[in-house]
Amino acid sequence: QKEVEQDPGPLSVPEGAIVSLNCTYSNSAFQYFMWYRQYSRKGPELLMYTYSSGNKEDGRFTAQVDKSSKYISLFIRDSQPSDSATYLCAMGDTGRRALTFGSGTRLQVQP
Amino acid sequence: DTGVSQDPRHKITKRGQNVTFRCDPISEHNRLYWYRQTLGQGPEFLTYFQNEAQLEKSRLLSDRFSAERPKGSFSTLEIQRTEQGDSAMYLCASSGGDGYTFGSGTRLTVV
């Protein structure tokens, strides 16, 4: 079993929809959590960084962390065709600098 | 500052040849990371530098792989005696605090 599980999709939604992306993890040592967006043939781009349980909002994006359930989510409001990309969750513990990534969820927002 | 720069963008090599990739991080970032990403997967950690010191290496980094960061500036990743299984995107990232900034990667194809 992988340390971080993420549904690969693809997830197809109409423009303007609310998108929910999720990851589960098994390593209770993970303390900080990130979401990256990756367009085809590009490197991942950091969207959200959270260090604790709860919600964090930035524009149309909300990251949610539930450490007791080992479950994290990213919500995208008013989705746009330009949001079409692969979304990667990543997490790390304070003892190491290495991040452990999920396999990514491919999102398609239809105009 | 133009972000993290990687060179070359693409490399095709014959099996058994040696290849070297270069990464120029964001100038004020003291941490530098190498990751490898295969199709449909998230990035996998290879190694981490703080300034010029290589502080962590993954088990994925076999004896054929070597990374350096002379003077704590740019970094190189060399793969000796390439194998078909080395075909992947090699991503470099740098960090000065929370989160990473990734480069666009070097796509290696071993034929």
Short mmCIF file of N, CA, C and O in Angstrom, two decimals, chain B residues 8-70:
data_model
loop_
_atom_site.label_atom_id
_atom_site.label_comp_id
_atom_site.label_asym_id
_atom_site.label_seq_id
_atom_site.Cartn_x
_atom_site.Cartn_y
_atom_site.Cartn_z
N PRO B 8 19.32 20.14 -20.05
CA PRO B 8 18.43 20.48 -21.15
C PRO B 8 16.96 20.21 -20.82
O PRO B 8 16.68 19.62 -19.78
N ARG B 9 16.05 20.59 -21.69
CA ARG B 9 14.64 20.27 -21.49
C ARG B 9 14.36 18.82 -21.88
O ARG B 9 13.53 18.16 -21.25
N HIS B 10 15.04 18.38 -22.91
CA HIS B 10 14.86 17.01 -23.38
C HIS B 10 16.23 16.41 -23.67
O HIS B 10 17.13 17.10 -24.13
N LYS B 11 16.35 15.10 -23.40
CA LYS B 11 17.59 14.40 -23.70
C LYS B 11 17.24 12.99 -24.14
O LYS B 11 16.52 12.27 -23.43
N ILE B 12 17.71 12.63 -25.33
CA ILE B 12 17.56 11.26 -25.81
C ILE B 12 18.96 10.66 -25.84
O ILE B 12 19.88 11.25 -26.41
N THR B 13 19.12 9.50 -25.23
CA THR B 13 20.42 8.88 -25.17
C THR B 13 20.31 7.40 -25.40
O THR B 13 19.25 6.79 -25.21
N LYS B 14 21.39 6.81 -25.82
CA LYS B 14 21.42 5.36 -26.02
C LYS B 14 21.74 4.68 -24.69
O LYS B 14 22.50 5.21 -23.87
N ARG B 15 21.18 3.51 -24.52
CA ARG B 15 21.43 2.73 -23.33
C ARG B 15 22.94 2.53 -23.13
O ARG B 15 23.66 2.25 -24.08
N GLY B 16 23.38 2.73 -21.90
CA GLY B 16 24.80 2.58 -21.61
C GLY B 16 25.58 3.87 -21.59
O GLY B 16 26.71 3.91 -21.08
N GLN B 17 25.01 4.94 -22.16
CA GLN B 17 25.69 6.23 -22.17
C GLN B 17 25.49 6.94 -20.84
O GLN B 17 24.57 6.65 -20.09
N ASN B 18 26.36 7.92 -20.58
CA ASN B 18 26.24 8.76 -19.39
C ASN B 18 25.54 10.06 -19.77
O ASN B 18 25.73 10.58 -20.88
N VAL B 19 24.71 10.58 -18.86
CA VAL B 19 24.06 11.86 -19.10
C VAL B 19 24.21 12.74 -17.86
O VAL B 19 24.32 12.22 -16.74
N THR B 20 24.21 14.03 -18.07
CA THR B 20 24.29 14.99 -16.96
C THR B 20 23.26 16.07 -17.17
O THR B 20 23.13 16.62 -18.27
N PHE B 21 22.54 16.38 -16.11
CA PHE B 21 21.53 17.44 -16.14
C PHE B 21 21.98 18.56 -15.19
O PHE B 21 22.61 18.30 -14.17
N ARG B 22 21.54 19.78 -15.53
CA ARG B 22 21.89 20.93 -14.70
C ARG B 22 20.64 21.59 -14.16
O ARG B 22 19.62 21.67 -14.85
N CYS B 23 20.74 22.11 -12.94
CA CYS B 23 19.66 22.86 -12.33
C CYS B 23 20.22 24.15 -11.74
O CYS B 23 21.19 24.12 -10.97
N ASP B 24 19.60 25.26 -12.08
CA ASP B 24 19.92 26.56 -11.46
C ASP B 24 18.74 26.97 -10.60
O ASP B 24 17.67 27.29 -11.13
N PRO B 25 18.91 26.96 -9.27
CA PRO B 25 17.77 27.27 -8.38
C PRO B 25 17.54 28.78 -8.31
O PRO B 25 18.31 29.58 -8.85
N ILE B 26 16.48 29.15 -7.61
CA ILE B 26 16.25 30.56 -7.29
C ILE B 26 17.41 31.01 -6.41
O ILE B 26 17.77 30.32 -5.45
N SER B 27 17.99 32.13 -6.72
CA SER B 27 19.29 32.50 -6.16
C SER B 27 19.30 32.57 -4.64
O SER B 27 20.29 32.21 -4.00
N GLU B 28 18.22 33.03 -4.02
CA GLU B 28 18.26 33.17 -2.57
C GLU B 28 17.85 31.88 -1.82
O GLU B 28 17.84 31.85 -0.60
N HIS B 29 17.51 30.82 -2.55
CA HIS B 29 17.12 29.57 -1.91
C HIS B 29 18.35 28.73 -1.57
O HIS B 29 19.21 28.48 -2.43
N ASN B 30 18.43 28.26 -0.31
CA ASN B 30 19.59 27.47 0.08
C ASN B 30 19.33 25.97 -0.02
O ASN B 30 20.25 25.16 0.11
N ARG B 31 18.08 25.58 -0.23
CA ARG B 31 17.77 24.14 -0.33
C ARG B 31 17.45 23.79 -1.77
O ARG B 31 16.73 24.50 -2.45
N LEU B 32 17.97 22.64 -2.19
CA LEU B 32 17.76 22.18 -3.57
C LEU B 32 17.44 20.69 -3.54
O LEU B 32 18.06 19.93 -2.79
N TYR B 33 16.49 20.29 -4.38
CA TYR B 33 16.00 18.92 -4.39
C TYR B 33 15.97 18.39 -5.82
O TYR B 33 15.73 19.14 -6.76
N TRP B 34 16.19 17.09 -5.94
CA TRP B 34 15.96 16.39 -7.20
C TRP B 34 14.88 15.35 -6.98
O TRP B 34 14.89 14.60 -5.99
N TYR B 35 13.94 15.30 -7.94
CA TYR B 35 12.87 14.32 -7.95
C TYR B 35 12.82 13.68 -9.34
O TYR B 35 13.27 14.27 -10.33
N ARG B 36 12.24 12.49 -9.39
CA ARG B 36 12.02 11.82 -10.66
C ARG B 36 10.53 11.53 -10.79
O ARG B 36 9.88 11.11 -9.81
N GLN B 37 9.98 11.75 -11.99
CA GLN B 37 8.56 11.54 -12.22
C GLN B 37 8.37 10.72 -13.48
O GLN B 37 8.85 11.09 -14.55
N THR B 38 7.66 9.61 -13.34
CA THR B 38 7.30 8.80 -14.51
C THR B 38 5.83 9.04 -14.84
O THR B 38 5.07 9.57 -14.03
N LEU B 39 5.44 8.64 -16.04
CA LEU B 39 4.12 8.94 -16.56
C LEU B 39 3.02 8.41 -15.64
O LEU B 39 3.04 7.24 -15.24
N GLY B 40 2.10 9.28 -15.28
CA GLY B 40 0.97 8.87 -14.46
C GLY B 40 1.27 8.74 -12.98
O GLY B 40 0.42 8.29 -12.20
N GLN B 41 2.48 9.14 -12.58
CA GLN B 41 2.87 9.06 -11.17
C GLN B 41 3.26 10.43 -10.65
O GLN B 41 3.58 11.34 -11.41
N GLY B 42 3.24 10.56 -9.33
CA GLY B 42 3.75 11.79 -8.73
C GLY B 42 5.26 11.75 -8.65
O GLY B 42 5.88 10.70 -8.82
N PRO B 43 5.87 12.91 -8.43
CA PRO B 43 7.34 12.94 -8.29
C PRO B 43 7.81 12.07 -7.12
O PRO B 43 7.15 12.00 -6.09
N GLU B 44 8.98 11.44 -7.31
CA GLU B 44 9.59 10.64 -6.25
C GLU B 44 10.92 11.29 -5.87
O GLU B 44 11.73 11.62 -6.74
N PHE B 45 11.14 11.43 -4.59
CA PHE B 45 12.32 12.09 -4.07
C PHE B 45 13.60 11.30 -4.41
O PHE B 45 13.65 10.08 -4.27
N LEU B 46 14.62 12.03 -4.85
CA LEU B 46 15.92 11.43 -5.10
C LEU B 46 16.96 11.90 -4.08
O LEU B 46 17.62 11.09 -3.43
N THR B 47 17.14 13.24 -3.97
CA THR B 47 18.17 13.74 -3.09
C THR B 47 17.92 15.20 -2.75
O THR B 47 17.15 15.89 -3.41
N TYR B 48 18.60 15.67 -1.67
CA TYR B 48 18.39 17.01 -1.14
C TYR B 48 19.72 17.61 -0.71
O TYR B 48 20.55 16.92 -0.10
N PHE B 49 19.91 18.88 -1.05
CA PHE B 49 21.08 19.64 -0.64
C PHE B 49 20.65 20.84 0.20
O PHE B 49 19.68 21.51 -0.12
N GLN B 50 21.41 21.10 1.23
CA GLN B 50 21.32 22.39 1.90
C GLN B 50 22.66 23.07 1.68
O GLN B 50 23.69 22.57 2.13
N ASN B 51 22.61 24.18 0.98
CA ASN B 51 23.84 24.80 0.46
C ASN B 51 24.60 23.74 -0.34
O ASN B 51 24.03 23.12 -1.22
N GLU B 52 25.87 23.50 -0.03
CA GLU B 52 26.62 22.53 -0.83
C GLU B 52 26.59 21.11 -0.25
O GLU B 52 27.08 20.17 -0.87
N ALA B 53 26.00 20.95 0.91
CA ALA B 53 25.98 19.65 1.58
C ALA B 53 24.80 18.80 1.12
O ALA B 53 23.65 19.23 1.19
N GLN B 54 25.11 17.58 0.69
CA GLN B 54 24.05 16.63 0.32
C GLN B 54 23.61 15.93 1.60
O GLN B 54 24.33 15.09 2.14
N LEU B 55 22.42 16.24 2.07
CA LEU B 55 21.99 15.80 3.39
C LEU B 55 21.11 14.57 3.38
O LEU B 55 20.94 13.92 4.42
N GLU B 56 20.50 14.27 2.25
CA GLU B 56 19.61 13.12 2.22
C GLU B 56 19.60 12.52 0.82
O GLU B 56 19.60 13.26 -0.17
N LYS B 57 19.61 11.18 0.76
CA LYS B 57 19.53 10.48 -0.51
C LYS B 57 18.51 9.37 -0.40
O LYS B 57 18.45 8.64 0.60
N SER B 58 17.71 9.20 -1.43
CA SER B 58 16.72 8.13 -1.47
C SER B 58 17.38 6.81 -1.86
O SER B 58 18.43 6.79 -2.51
N ARG B 59 16.71 5.74 -1.49
CA ARG B 59 17.16 4.42 -1.95
C ARG B 59 17.07 4.32 -3.48
O ARG B 59 17.72 3.47 -4.09
N LEU B 60 16.23 5.18 -4.08
CA LEU B 60 16.11 5.18 -5.54
C LEU B 60 17.41 5.62 -6.21
O LEU B 60 17.66 5.32 -7.38
N LEU B 61 18.25 6.34 -5.47
CA LEU B 61 19.48 6.88 -6.03
C LEU B 61 20.54 5.79 -5.99
O LEU B 61 21.32 5.70 -5.04
N SER B 62 20.58 4.96 -7.05
CA SER B 62 21.53 3.87 -7.09
C SER B 62 22.95 4.40 -7.29
O SER B 62 23.16 5.60 -7.47
N ASP B 63 23.89 3.47 -7.30
CA ASP B 63 25.30 3.85 -7.47
C ASP B 63 25.56 4.51 -8.81
O ASP B 63 26.58 5.18 -8.99
N ARG B 64 24.66 4.33 -9.75
CA ARG B 64 24.86 4.94 -11.07
C ARG B 64 24.50 6.43 -11.09
O ARG B 64 24.80 7.12 -12.05
N PHE B 65 23.84 6.87 -10.04
CA PHE B 65 23.41 8.27 -9.94
C PHE B 65 24.34 9.02 -9.01
O PHE B 65 24.69 8.53 -7.93
N SER B 66 24.70 10.23 -9.41
CA SER B 66 25.45 11.10 -8.51
C SER B 66 24.99 12.53 -8.70
O SER B 66 24.72 12.96 -9.82
N ALA B 67 24.91 13.25 -7.60
CA ALA B 67 24.48 14.64 -7.66
C ALA B 67 25.49 15.48 -6.90
O ALA B 67 26.08 15.04 -5.91
N GLU B 68 25.69 16.69 -7.40
CA GLU B 68 26.60 17.63 -6.76
C GLU B 68 25.99 19.01 -6.74
O GLU B 68 25.16 19.35 -7.59
N ARG B 69 26.44 19.81 -5.82
CA ARG B 69 26.04 21.21 -5.77
C ARG B 69 27.25 22.03 -5.29
O ARG B 69 27.33 22.46 -4.14
N PRO B 70 28.20 22.22 -6.20
CA PRO B 70 29.42 22.94 -5.81
C PRO B 70 29.11 24.38 -5.43
O PRO B 70 28.31 25.05 -6.09
#
